[in-house]
CSV table of C-alpha atoms in Angstrom, one decimal:
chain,number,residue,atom,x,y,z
A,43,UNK,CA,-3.8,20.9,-15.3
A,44,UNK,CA,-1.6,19.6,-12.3
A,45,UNK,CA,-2.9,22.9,-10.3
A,46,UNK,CA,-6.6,22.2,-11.2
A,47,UNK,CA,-6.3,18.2,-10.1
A,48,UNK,CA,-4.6,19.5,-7.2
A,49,UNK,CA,-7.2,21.9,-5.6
A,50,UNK,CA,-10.8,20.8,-7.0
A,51,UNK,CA,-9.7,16.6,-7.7
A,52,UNK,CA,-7.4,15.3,-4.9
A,53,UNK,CA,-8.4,17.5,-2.2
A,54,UNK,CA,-11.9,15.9,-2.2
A,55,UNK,CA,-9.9,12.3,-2.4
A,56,UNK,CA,-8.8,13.4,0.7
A,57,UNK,CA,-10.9,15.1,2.6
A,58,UNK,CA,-10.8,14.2,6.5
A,59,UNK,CA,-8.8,10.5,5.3
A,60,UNK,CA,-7.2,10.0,9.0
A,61,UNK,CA,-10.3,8.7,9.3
A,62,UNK,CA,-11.7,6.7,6.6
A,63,UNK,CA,-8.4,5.3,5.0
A,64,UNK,CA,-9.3,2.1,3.5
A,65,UNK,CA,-7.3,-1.0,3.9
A,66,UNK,CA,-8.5,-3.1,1.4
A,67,UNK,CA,-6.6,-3.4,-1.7
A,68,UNK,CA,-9.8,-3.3,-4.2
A,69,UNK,CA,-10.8,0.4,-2.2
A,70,UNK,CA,-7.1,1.5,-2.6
A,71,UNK,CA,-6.8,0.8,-6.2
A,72,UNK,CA,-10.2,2.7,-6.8
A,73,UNK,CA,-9.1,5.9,-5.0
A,74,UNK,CA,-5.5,5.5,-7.0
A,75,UNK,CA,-7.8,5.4,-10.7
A,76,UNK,CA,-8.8,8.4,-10.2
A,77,UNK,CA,-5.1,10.0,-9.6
A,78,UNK,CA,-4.2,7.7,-12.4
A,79,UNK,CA,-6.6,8.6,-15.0
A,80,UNK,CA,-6.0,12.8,-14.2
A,81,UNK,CA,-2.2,12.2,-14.9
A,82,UNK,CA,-2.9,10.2,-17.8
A,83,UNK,CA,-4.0,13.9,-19.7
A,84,UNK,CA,-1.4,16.1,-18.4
A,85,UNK,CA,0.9,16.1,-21.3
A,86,UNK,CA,4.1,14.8,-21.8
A,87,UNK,CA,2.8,12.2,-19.3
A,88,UNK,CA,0.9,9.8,-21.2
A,89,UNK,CA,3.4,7.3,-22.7
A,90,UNK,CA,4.6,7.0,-19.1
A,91,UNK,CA,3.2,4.3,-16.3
A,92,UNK,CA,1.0,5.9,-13.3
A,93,UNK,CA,4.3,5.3,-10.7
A,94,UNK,CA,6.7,6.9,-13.6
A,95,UNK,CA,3.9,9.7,-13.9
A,96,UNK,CA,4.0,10.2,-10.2
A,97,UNK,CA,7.7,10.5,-10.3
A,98,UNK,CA,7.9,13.0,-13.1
A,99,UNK,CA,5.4,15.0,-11.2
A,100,UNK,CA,6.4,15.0,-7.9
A,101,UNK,CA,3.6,13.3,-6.6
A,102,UNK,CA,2.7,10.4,-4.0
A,103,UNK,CA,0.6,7.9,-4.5
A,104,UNK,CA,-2.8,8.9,-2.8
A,105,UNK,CA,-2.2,5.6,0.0
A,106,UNK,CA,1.4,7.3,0.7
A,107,UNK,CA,-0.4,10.7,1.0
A,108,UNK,CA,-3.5,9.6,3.8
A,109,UNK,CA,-0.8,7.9,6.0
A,110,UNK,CA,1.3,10.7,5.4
A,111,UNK,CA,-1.6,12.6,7.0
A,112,UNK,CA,-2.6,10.5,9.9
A,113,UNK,CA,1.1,10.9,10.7
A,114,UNK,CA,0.6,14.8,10.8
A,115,UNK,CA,-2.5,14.2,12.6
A,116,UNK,CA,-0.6,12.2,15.4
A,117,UNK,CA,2.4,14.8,15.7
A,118,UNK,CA,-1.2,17.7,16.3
A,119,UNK,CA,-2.1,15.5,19.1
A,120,UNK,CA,1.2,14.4,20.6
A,121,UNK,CA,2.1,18.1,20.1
A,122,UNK,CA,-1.6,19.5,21.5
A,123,UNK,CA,-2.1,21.1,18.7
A,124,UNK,CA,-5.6,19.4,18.6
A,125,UNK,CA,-7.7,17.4,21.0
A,126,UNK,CA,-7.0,13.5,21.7
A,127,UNK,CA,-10.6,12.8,21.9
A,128,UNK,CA,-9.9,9.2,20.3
A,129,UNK,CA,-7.7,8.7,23.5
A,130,UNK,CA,-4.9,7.3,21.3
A,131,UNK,CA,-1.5,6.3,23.1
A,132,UNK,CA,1.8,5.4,22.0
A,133,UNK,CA,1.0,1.7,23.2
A,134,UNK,CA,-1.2,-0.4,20.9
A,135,UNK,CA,-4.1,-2.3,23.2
A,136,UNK,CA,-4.4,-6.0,21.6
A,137,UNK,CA,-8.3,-6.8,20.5
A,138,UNK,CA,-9.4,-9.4,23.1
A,139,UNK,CA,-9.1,-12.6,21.5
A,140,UNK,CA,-11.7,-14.7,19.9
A,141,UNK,CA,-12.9,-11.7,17.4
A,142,UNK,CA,-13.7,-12.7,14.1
A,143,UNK,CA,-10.9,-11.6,10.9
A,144,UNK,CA,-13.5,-8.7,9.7
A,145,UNK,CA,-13.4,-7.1,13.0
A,146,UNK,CA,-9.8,-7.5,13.5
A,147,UNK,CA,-9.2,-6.1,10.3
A,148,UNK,CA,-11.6,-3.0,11.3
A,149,UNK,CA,-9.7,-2.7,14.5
A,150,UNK,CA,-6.4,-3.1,12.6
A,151,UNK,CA,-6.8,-0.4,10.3
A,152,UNK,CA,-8.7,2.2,12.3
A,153,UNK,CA,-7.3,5.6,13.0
A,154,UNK,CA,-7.0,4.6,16.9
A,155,UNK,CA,-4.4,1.8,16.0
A,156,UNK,CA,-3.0,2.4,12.8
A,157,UNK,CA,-1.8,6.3,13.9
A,158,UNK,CA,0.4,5.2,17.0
A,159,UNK,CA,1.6,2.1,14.6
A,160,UNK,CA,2.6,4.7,11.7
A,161,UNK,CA,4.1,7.2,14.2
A,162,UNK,CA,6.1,4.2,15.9
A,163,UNK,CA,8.0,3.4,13.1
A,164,UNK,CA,9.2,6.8,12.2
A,165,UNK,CA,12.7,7.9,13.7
A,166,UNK,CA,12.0,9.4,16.4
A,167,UNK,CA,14.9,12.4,15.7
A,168,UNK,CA,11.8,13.6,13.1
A,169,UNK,CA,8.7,13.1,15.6
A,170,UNK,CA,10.8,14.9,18.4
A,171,UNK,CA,10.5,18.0,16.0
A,172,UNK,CA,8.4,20.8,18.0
A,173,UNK,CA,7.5,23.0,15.2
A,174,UNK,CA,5.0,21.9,12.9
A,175,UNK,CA,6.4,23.3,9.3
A,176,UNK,CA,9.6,21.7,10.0
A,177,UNK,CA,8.0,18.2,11.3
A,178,UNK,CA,5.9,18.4,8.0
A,179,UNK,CA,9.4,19.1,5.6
A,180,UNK,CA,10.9,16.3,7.4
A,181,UNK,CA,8.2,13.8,7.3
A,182,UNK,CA,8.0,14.7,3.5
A,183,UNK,CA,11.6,14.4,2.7
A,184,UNK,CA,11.8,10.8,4.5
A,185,UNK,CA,8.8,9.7,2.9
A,186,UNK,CA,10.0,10.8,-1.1
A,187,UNK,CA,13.1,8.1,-0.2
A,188,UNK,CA,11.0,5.2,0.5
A,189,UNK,CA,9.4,3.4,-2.9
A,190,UNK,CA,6.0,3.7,-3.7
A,191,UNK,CA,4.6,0.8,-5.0
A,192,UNK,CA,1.1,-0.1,-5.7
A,193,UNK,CA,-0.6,-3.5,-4.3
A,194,UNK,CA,-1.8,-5.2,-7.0
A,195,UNK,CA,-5.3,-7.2,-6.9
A,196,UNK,CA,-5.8,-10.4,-6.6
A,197,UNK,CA,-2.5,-11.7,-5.5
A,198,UNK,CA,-0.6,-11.8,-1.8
A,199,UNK,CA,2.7,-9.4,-1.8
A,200,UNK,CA,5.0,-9.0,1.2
A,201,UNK,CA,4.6,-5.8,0.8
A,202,UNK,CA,1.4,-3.3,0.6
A,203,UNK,CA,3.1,-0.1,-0.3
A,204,UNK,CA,2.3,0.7,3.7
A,205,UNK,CA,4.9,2.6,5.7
A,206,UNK,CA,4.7,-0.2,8.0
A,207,UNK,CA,5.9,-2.9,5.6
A,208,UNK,CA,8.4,-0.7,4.4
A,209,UNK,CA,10.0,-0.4,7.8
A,210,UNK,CA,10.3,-4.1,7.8
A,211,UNK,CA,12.2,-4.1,4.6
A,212,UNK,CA,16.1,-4.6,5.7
A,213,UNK,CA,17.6,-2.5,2.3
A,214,UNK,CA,15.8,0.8,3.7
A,215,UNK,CA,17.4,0.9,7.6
A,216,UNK,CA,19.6,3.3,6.2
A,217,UNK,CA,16.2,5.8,5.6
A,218,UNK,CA,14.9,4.8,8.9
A,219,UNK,CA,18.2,6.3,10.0
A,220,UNK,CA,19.9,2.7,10.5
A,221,UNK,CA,17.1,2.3,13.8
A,222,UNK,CA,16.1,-1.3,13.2
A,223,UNK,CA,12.6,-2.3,15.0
């Protein structure tokens, strides 16, 4: 069942999500029903919450998953592995000042500014890595240490289950590799 959610369910969740990975926490929690209602039925997983579910299974949630993929996405094009026809940089451009909170939001959260934000904040002893299999193991293993915890509608955490928050969060320096930013 696992196999069959795997190929045919979440690789269509997925599809080309460096892209199109939604910020808001309504759109997040919609992709996350699906994942959640699929583990639900595999069995000896239904007494279990969706985050103990994902545990048992070895699985991310699907947020953790599409910025674990805009980070291999970045390492393809600091690598040139693929084309850097966004023109992204290490360096973050601000948005010139005056724009309204939708568009800063838009700018925020697009692949452009959100990639070189996500590959800032990993150690940079894992995006040195020149070979792509072992970037990809590393990148994994790192992000299985950090929690994985979903937003929850309707009220304001400190934390959005984001990479970046978690490499605000003061108890985890020791998985950042003690690198404090």
């Amino acid at each position: 069942m696992l196999t069959l959610y795997k190929s045919m369910v979440r690789s269509l969740l997925e599809y080309c999500c460096p892209l199109w990975d939604p910020h808001k926490v309504s759109d997040i929690q919609e992709l996350e029903g699906v994942q959640r209602a699929f583990t639900a039925r595999i069995a000896g997983c239904q007494d279990l919450d969706y985050w103990e579910r994902l545990k048992k299974l070895s699985l991310m949630s699907l947020q953790r998953r599409r910025e674990r993929y805009i980070l291999l996405h970045m390492w393809k094009i600091a690598n040139g592995s693929v084309s850097n026809d966004t023109g992204i940089k290490a360096l973050v451009p601000p948005l010139r000042a005056g724009v309204t909170a939708f568009h800063q939001s838009l700018y925020d959260n697009s692949f452009a500014v959100k990639g070189p934000r996500l590959w800032n904040c990993i150690p940079a002893s894992i995006n040195e890595i020149k070979e792509f299999s072992t970037y990809k193991r590393q990148l994994t293993s790192l992000l299985q240490k950090i929690p994985d915890k979903r937003p929850v509608r309707g009220y304001t955490t400190s934390n959005s289950n984001s990479l970046l928050e978690w490499r605000k969060d003061p108890t985890l320096l020791e998985v950042w590799g003690g690198q404090d930013i």
